[in-house]
Structure formats: structure tokens, C-alpha cells
Coordinates of C-alpha atoms and ligand atoms in Angstrom, one line a residue:
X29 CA 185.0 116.7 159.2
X30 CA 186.6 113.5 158.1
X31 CA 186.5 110.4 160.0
X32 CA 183.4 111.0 161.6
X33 CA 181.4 108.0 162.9
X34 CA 177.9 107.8 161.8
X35 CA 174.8 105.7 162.9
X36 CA 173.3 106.5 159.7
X37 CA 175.0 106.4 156.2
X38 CA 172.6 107.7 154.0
X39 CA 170.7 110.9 154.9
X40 CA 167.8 113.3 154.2
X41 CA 168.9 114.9 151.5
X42 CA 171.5 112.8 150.4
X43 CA 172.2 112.2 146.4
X44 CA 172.4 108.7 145.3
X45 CA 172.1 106.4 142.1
X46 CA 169.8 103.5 142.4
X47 CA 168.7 100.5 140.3
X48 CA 165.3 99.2 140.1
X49 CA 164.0 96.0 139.8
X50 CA 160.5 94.6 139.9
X51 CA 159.9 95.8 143.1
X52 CA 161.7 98.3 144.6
X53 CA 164.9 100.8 144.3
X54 CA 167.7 99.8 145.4
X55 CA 170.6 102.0 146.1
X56 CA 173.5 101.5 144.9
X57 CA 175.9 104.9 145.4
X58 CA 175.6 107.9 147.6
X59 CA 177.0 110.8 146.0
X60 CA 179.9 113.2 147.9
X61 CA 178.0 115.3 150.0
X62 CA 178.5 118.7 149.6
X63 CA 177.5 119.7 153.4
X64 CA 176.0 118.2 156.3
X65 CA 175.3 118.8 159.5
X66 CA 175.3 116.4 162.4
X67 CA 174.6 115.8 166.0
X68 CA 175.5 113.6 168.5
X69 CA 173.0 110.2 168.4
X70 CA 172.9 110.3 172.1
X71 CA 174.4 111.8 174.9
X72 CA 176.4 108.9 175.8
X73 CA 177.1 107.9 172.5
X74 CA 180.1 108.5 170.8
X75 CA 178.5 108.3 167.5
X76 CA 176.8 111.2 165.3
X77 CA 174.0 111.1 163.2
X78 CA 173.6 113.0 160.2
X79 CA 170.5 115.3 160.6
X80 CA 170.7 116.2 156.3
X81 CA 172.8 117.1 153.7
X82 CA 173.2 119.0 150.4
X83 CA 171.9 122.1 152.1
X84 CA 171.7 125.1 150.1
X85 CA 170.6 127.1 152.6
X86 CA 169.2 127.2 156.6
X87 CA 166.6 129.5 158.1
X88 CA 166.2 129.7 161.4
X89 CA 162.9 130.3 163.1
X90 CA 162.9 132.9 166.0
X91 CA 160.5 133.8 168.2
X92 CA 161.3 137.3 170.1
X93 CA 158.4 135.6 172.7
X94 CA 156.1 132.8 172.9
X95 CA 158.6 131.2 173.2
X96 CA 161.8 133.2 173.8
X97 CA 164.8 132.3 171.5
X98 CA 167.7 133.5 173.2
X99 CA 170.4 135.5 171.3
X100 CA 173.0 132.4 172.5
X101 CA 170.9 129.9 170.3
X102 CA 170.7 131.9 167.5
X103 CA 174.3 132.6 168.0
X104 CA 175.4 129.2 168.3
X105 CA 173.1 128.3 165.2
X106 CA 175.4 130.9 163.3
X107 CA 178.2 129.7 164.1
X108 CA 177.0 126.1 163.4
X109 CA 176.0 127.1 160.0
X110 CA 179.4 128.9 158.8
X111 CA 181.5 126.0 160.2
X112 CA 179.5 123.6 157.8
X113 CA 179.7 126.1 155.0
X114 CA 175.2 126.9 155.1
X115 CA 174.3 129.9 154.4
X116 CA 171.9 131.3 157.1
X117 CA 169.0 133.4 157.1
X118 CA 166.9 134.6 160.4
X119 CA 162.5 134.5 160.1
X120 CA 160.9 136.4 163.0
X121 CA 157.6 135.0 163.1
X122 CA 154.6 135.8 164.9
X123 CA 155.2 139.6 164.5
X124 CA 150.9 139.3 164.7
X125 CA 151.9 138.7 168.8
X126 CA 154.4 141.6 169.2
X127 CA 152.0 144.5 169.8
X128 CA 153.6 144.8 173.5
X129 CA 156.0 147.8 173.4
X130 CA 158.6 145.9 174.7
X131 CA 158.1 142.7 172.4
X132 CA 158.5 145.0 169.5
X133 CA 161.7 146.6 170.4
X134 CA 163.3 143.5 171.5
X135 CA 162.1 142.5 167.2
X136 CA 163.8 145.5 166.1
X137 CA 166.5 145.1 168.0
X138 CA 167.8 141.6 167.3
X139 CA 166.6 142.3 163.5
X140 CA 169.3 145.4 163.6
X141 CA 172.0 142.9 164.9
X142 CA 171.9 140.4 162.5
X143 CA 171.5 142.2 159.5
X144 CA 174.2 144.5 160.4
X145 CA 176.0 141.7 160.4
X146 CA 174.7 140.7 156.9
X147 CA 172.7 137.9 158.0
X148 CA 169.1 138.1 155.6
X149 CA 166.1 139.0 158.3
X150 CA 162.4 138.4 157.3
X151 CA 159.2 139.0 159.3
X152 CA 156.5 137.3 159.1
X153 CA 153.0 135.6 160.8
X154 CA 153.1 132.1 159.7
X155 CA 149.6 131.7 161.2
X156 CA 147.9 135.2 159.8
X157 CA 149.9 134.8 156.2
X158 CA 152.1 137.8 156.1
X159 CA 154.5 138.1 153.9
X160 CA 154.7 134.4 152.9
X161 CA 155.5 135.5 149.3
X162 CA 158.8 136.6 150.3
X163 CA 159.7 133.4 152.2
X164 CA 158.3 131.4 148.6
X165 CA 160.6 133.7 146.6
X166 CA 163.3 132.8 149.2
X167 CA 162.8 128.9 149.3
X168 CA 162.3 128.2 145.9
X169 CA 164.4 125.7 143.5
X170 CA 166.7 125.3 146.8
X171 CA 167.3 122.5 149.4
X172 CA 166.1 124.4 152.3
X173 CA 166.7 123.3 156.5
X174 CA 164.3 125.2 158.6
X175 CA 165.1 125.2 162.2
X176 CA 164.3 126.5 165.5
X177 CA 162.8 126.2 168.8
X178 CA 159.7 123.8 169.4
X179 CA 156.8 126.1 169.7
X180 CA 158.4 128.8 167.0
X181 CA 155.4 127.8 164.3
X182 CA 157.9 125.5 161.9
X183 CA 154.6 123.1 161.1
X184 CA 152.4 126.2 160.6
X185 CA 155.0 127.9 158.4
X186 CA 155.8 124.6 156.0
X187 CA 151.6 124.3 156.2
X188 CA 151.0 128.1 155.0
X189 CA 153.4 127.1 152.1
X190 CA 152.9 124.3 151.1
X191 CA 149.1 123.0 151.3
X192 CA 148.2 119.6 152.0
X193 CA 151.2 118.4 154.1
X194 CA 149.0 118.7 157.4
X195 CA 151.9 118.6 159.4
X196 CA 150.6 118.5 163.3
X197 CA 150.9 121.9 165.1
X198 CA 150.6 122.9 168.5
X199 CA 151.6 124.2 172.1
X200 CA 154.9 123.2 173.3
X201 CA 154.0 119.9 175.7
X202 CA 155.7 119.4 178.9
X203 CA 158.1 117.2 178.0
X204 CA 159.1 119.0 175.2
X205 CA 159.5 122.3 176.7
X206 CA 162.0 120.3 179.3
X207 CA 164.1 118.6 176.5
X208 CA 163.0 114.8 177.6
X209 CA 162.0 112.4 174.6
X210 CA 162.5 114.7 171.9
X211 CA 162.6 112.6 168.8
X212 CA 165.6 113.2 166.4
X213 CA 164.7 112.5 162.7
X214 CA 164.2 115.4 159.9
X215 CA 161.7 114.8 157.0
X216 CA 161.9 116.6 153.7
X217 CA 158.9 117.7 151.9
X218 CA 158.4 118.4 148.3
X219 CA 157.7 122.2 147.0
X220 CA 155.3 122.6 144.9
X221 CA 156.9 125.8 143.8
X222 CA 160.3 124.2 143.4
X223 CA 162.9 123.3 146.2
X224 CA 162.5 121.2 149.8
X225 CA 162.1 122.0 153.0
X226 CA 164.1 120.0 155.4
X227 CA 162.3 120.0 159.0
X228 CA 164.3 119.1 161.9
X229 CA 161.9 118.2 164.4
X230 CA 163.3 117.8 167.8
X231 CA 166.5 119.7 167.1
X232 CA 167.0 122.7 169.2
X233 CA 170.4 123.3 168.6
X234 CA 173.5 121.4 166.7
X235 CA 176.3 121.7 169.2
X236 CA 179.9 122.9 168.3
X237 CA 181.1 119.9 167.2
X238 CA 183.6 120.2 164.7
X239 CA 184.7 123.8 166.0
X240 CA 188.3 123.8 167.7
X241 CA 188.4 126.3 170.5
X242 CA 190.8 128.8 168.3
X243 CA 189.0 128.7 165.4
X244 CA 185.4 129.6 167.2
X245 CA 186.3 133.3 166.5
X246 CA 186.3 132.5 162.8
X247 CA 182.2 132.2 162.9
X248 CA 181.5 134.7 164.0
X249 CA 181.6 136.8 160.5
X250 CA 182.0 140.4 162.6
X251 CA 184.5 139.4 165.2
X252 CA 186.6 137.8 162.7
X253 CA 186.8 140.7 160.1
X254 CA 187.4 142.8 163.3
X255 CA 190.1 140.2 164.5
X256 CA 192.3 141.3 162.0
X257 CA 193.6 144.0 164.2
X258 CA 194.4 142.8 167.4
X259 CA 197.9 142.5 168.4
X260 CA 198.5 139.0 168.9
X261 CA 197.8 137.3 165.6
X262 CA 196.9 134.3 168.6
X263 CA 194.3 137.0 170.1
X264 CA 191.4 134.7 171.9
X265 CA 189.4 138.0 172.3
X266 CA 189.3 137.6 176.2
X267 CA 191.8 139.1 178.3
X268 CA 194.6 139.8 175.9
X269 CA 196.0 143.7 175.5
X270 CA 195.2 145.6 172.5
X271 CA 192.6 143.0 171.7
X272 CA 190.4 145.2 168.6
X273 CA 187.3 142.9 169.9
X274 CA 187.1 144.2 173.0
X275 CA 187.5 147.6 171.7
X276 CA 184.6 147.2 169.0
X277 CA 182.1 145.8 172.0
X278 CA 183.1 148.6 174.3
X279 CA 182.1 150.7 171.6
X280 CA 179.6 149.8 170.5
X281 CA 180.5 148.0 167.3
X282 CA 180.3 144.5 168.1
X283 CA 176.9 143.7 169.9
X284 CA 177.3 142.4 173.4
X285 CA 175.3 140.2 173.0
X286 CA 177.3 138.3 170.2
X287 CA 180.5 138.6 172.5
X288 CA 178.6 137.0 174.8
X289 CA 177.8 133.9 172.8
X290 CA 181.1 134.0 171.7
X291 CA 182.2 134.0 175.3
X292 CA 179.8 131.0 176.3
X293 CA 181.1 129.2 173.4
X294 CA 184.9 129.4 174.5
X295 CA 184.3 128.8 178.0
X296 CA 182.1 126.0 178.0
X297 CA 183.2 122.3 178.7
X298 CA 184.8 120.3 176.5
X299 CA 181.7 117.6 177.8
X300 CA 179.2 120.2 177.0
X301 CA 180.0 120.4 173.5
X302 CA 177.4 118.3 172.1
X303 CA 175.2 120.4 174.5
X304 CA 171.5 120.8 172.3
Ligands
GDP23 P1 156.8 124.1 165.8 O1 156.9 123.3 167.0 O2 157.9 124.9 165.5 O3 156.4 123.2 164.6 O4 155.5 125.1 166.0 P2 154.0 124.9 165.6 O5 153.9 125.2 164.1 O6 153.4 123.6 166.1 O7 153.4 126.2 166.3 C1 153.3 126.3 167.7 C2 152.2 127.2 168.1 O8 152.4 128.5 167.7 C3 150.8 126.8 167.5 O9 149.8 126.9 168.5 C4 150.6 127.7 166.4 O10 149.3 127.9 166.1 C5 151.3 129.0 166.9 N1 151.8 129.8 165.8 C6 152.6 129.5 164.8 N2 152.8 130.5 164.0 C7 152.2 131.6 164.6 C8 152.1 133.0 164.2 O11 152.6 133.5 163.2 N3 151.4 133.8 165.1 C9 150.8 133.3 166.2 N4 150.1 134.1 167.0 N5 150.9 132.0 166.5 C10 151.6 131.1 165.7
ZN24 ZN1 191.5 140.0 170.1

């Protein structure tokens, strides 16, 4: 990740010493950062902006409906997150919604994939209060990036928790909902309980863009352990013989779903990369 251009040097989250003088604080070092993420400042811009850093660990706000989250976001959040090194952790909210049968299965479903996988899966209603303790037990004393979809309930949740924020909530706008004018800064807030929550606002997805095509495979925690065994120690998991990833999705041990992604991910245009 060296050699990165950046519009912005210092960052949410960043460590830095400062001096003071009558007036204000002036800093004077930014500290190594131990992670980051970034994304692309623009889409014709060459240059990448650092979204935060120093994060200890990245939840991801799904929504099995109202709005859908597709697996290939939360797939490609993942993978995001074990190419910077974040440890990830999946929050169903709404479960208040998902009386529908189909809704429900669709919860218990993904839920099964990612924790087979060993990702950490909580459930909650950010709006009704359920099972908020949890998430407080989860989030404290740690720098924490929350993320997801606009519309998932990230205000309402960082509301619920931490009083007095009044972050605005609400329905997905038009524009929004289409991608246009999204505005690309995170904010951290202050637990009162211990820890910060980094909000990404406007970020719906971080783009693959430190991942080489061959290493892809690597973040993907089930496909690579299961990598070990195909033939070709060069394997790309798509039409070689003897490939042990093919196998485990044929039966049944790698989700399809997650090949999928991976699939998208390796197929996709180098120009798409940044793709949010
Ligand atoms: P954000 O864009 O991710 O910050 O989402 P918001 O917090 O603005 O929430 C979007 C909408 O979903 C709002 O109308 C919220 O009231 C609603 N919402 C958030 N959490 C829940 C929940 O747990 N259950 C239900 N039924 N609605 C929720
Ligand atoms: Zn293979």
C-alpha cells in the first residue's frame, strides 16, 4: 500500500502530536498508521482519499430488506477488510421487519454463511432497541468503522448508543438511492462507554483497490484454506482441473454465493475497480 497518492494527509482517526499555543493546536506529527482504508476521490481522479485509520475493527450493517444488501457487497466488504488487515463483523438490523417467511430465511441463511465462515453475526433492531447491549459490549474501548448501505439504520444505530449525537435519520432520497451526490467524508464520535465509532456516510462500498488479481483468492478466508489443495499451486479457482474450490461449491462446502463474489471480483474490469 505504499506510494499511494492522497488528497488528504491526515485522517479520521489518525494519531498525531500537536503543540498548543494561545490559540489553537497545531499539529506537528502524524503517527504511522496502523491501517487504513481508502477510496478513490473521484472517478476520474487518480488520487485516493483516506476514508480513516487506526481501525480496530469494522462492522458492517446489513439489511436482508428494506433495503436489500446483496451478498456481492458484503462480499466485497470482506474482502476489503482482510486486505487492510480490519477485522470484520456483520449486524443484521431491523430483524423487527423480517416477520415475512421469506425475509426470515433469507436472515438465517446469510447469518449461517458468514459465521460458518467465522465471521461474528449479531441481530438486532436499532430502532426497537434489541439487543443493543451486545453491540456496547462489542464496541467498547475500540476504534470502531460502521458501514453499510444508505437506508440500513447506521444514524439510528450510533443514536440508540450513544445519546445526544442526533445524528439525522431517514428514508433513502432519490438521489441517494441512484448513487448521485453522495458526499464522502466520515466523522468519528465519542463513546461514552469507551471507544469511537467511525461513520462513513456516503460510502457504499471501498473498491478492490490494492488487491492484485492472484491474490483476490487470499480474502476470501474459506476459499483460501480450501486452496491449499488444488493442483496447480497457480489455481485461479475458474476453469482449472482438479481445482478443490470447485469441488467444495459443488458440494456444498463453499457457499455459492461467495464463489460468486469471488467470481465478480476476478472478472471485473480493471476500470471498474474503484467501482463503489
Ligand atoms: P443510514 O442511512 O444507514 O444512516 O440509515 P438511517 O439510520 O437513516 O435509517 C434509515 C431508515 O430506516 C429510517 O427511517 C429508520 O427509522 C429506519 N430504521 C433504522 N433502523 C431500523 C430498525 O431496526 N427497524 C426498522 N423497522 N426501521 C429502522
Ligand atoms: Zn483451484
Amino acid at each position: 500500500m505504499d506510494g499511494i497518492r492522497t488528497t488528504n494527509p491526515v485522517s479520521v482517526g489518525d494519531k498525531v502530536d500537536f503543540k498548543t499555543d494561545s490559540e489553537s493546536h497545531v499539529i506537528v506529527n502524524i503517527h504511522d498508521r496502523k491501517n487504513y482504508i481508502i477510496r478513490k476521490s473521484s472517478n476520474l481522479s487518480k488520487h485516493s482519499q483516506i476514508i480513516a485509520a487506526n481501525i480496530d475493527q469494522a462492522f458492517l450493517i446489513v439489511t436482508v430488506n428494506y433495503p436489500i444488501t446483496t451478498t456481492a457487497f458484503i462480499d466485497r466488504f470482506l474482502a476489503s477488510a482482510e486486505a487492510y488487515g480490519i477485522k470484520a463483523r456483520i449486524i443484521f438490523n431491523k430483524i423487527d421487519r423480517y416477520y415475512r417467511k421469506a425475509d426470515k430465511e433469507r436472515l438465517h441463511e446469510l447469518q449461517n454463511i458468514y459465521e460458518s465462515i467465522g465471521y461474528k453475526c449479531f441481530q438486532i433492531s436499532a430502532k426497537e432497541g434489541t439487543h443493543l447491549d451486545t453491540i456496547r459490549e462489542q464496541l467498547a474501548g475500540k476504534i470502531n468503522l460502521l458501514a453499510g448501505h444508505s437506508g440500513v439504520g447506521k444514524s439510528t444505530l450510533i443514536n440508540a448508543i450513544q445519546p445526544g449525537l442526533n445524528l439525522k435519520t431517514g428514508e433513502i432520497s432519490e438521489a441517494h438511492a441512484q448513487g448521485k451526490h453522495t458526499t464522502t467524508f466520515s466523522e468519528m464520535f465519542e463513546l461514552d462507554f469507551g471507544g469511537y465509532i467511525i461513520d462513513t456516510p456516503g460510502i457504499r462500498g471501498f473498491g478492490t483497490i490494492d488487491m492484485e488479481k492472484e491474490e483476490i483468492y487470499h480474502f476470501f478466508p474459506e476459499i483460501f484454506k480450501t486452496a491449499a489443495d488444488c493442483q496447480f499451486n497457480n489455481c485461479t479457482h475458474i476453469h482449472e482441473p482438479k481445482c478443490a474450490v470447485k469441488k467444495a461449491v459443488n458440494e456444498g462446502d463453499i457457499s455459492i454465493t461467495r464463489y460468486e463474489s469471488y467470481l465478480g471480483m476476478m472478472l471485473e474490469e480493471e476500470d471498474n475497480k474503484y467501482r463503489l
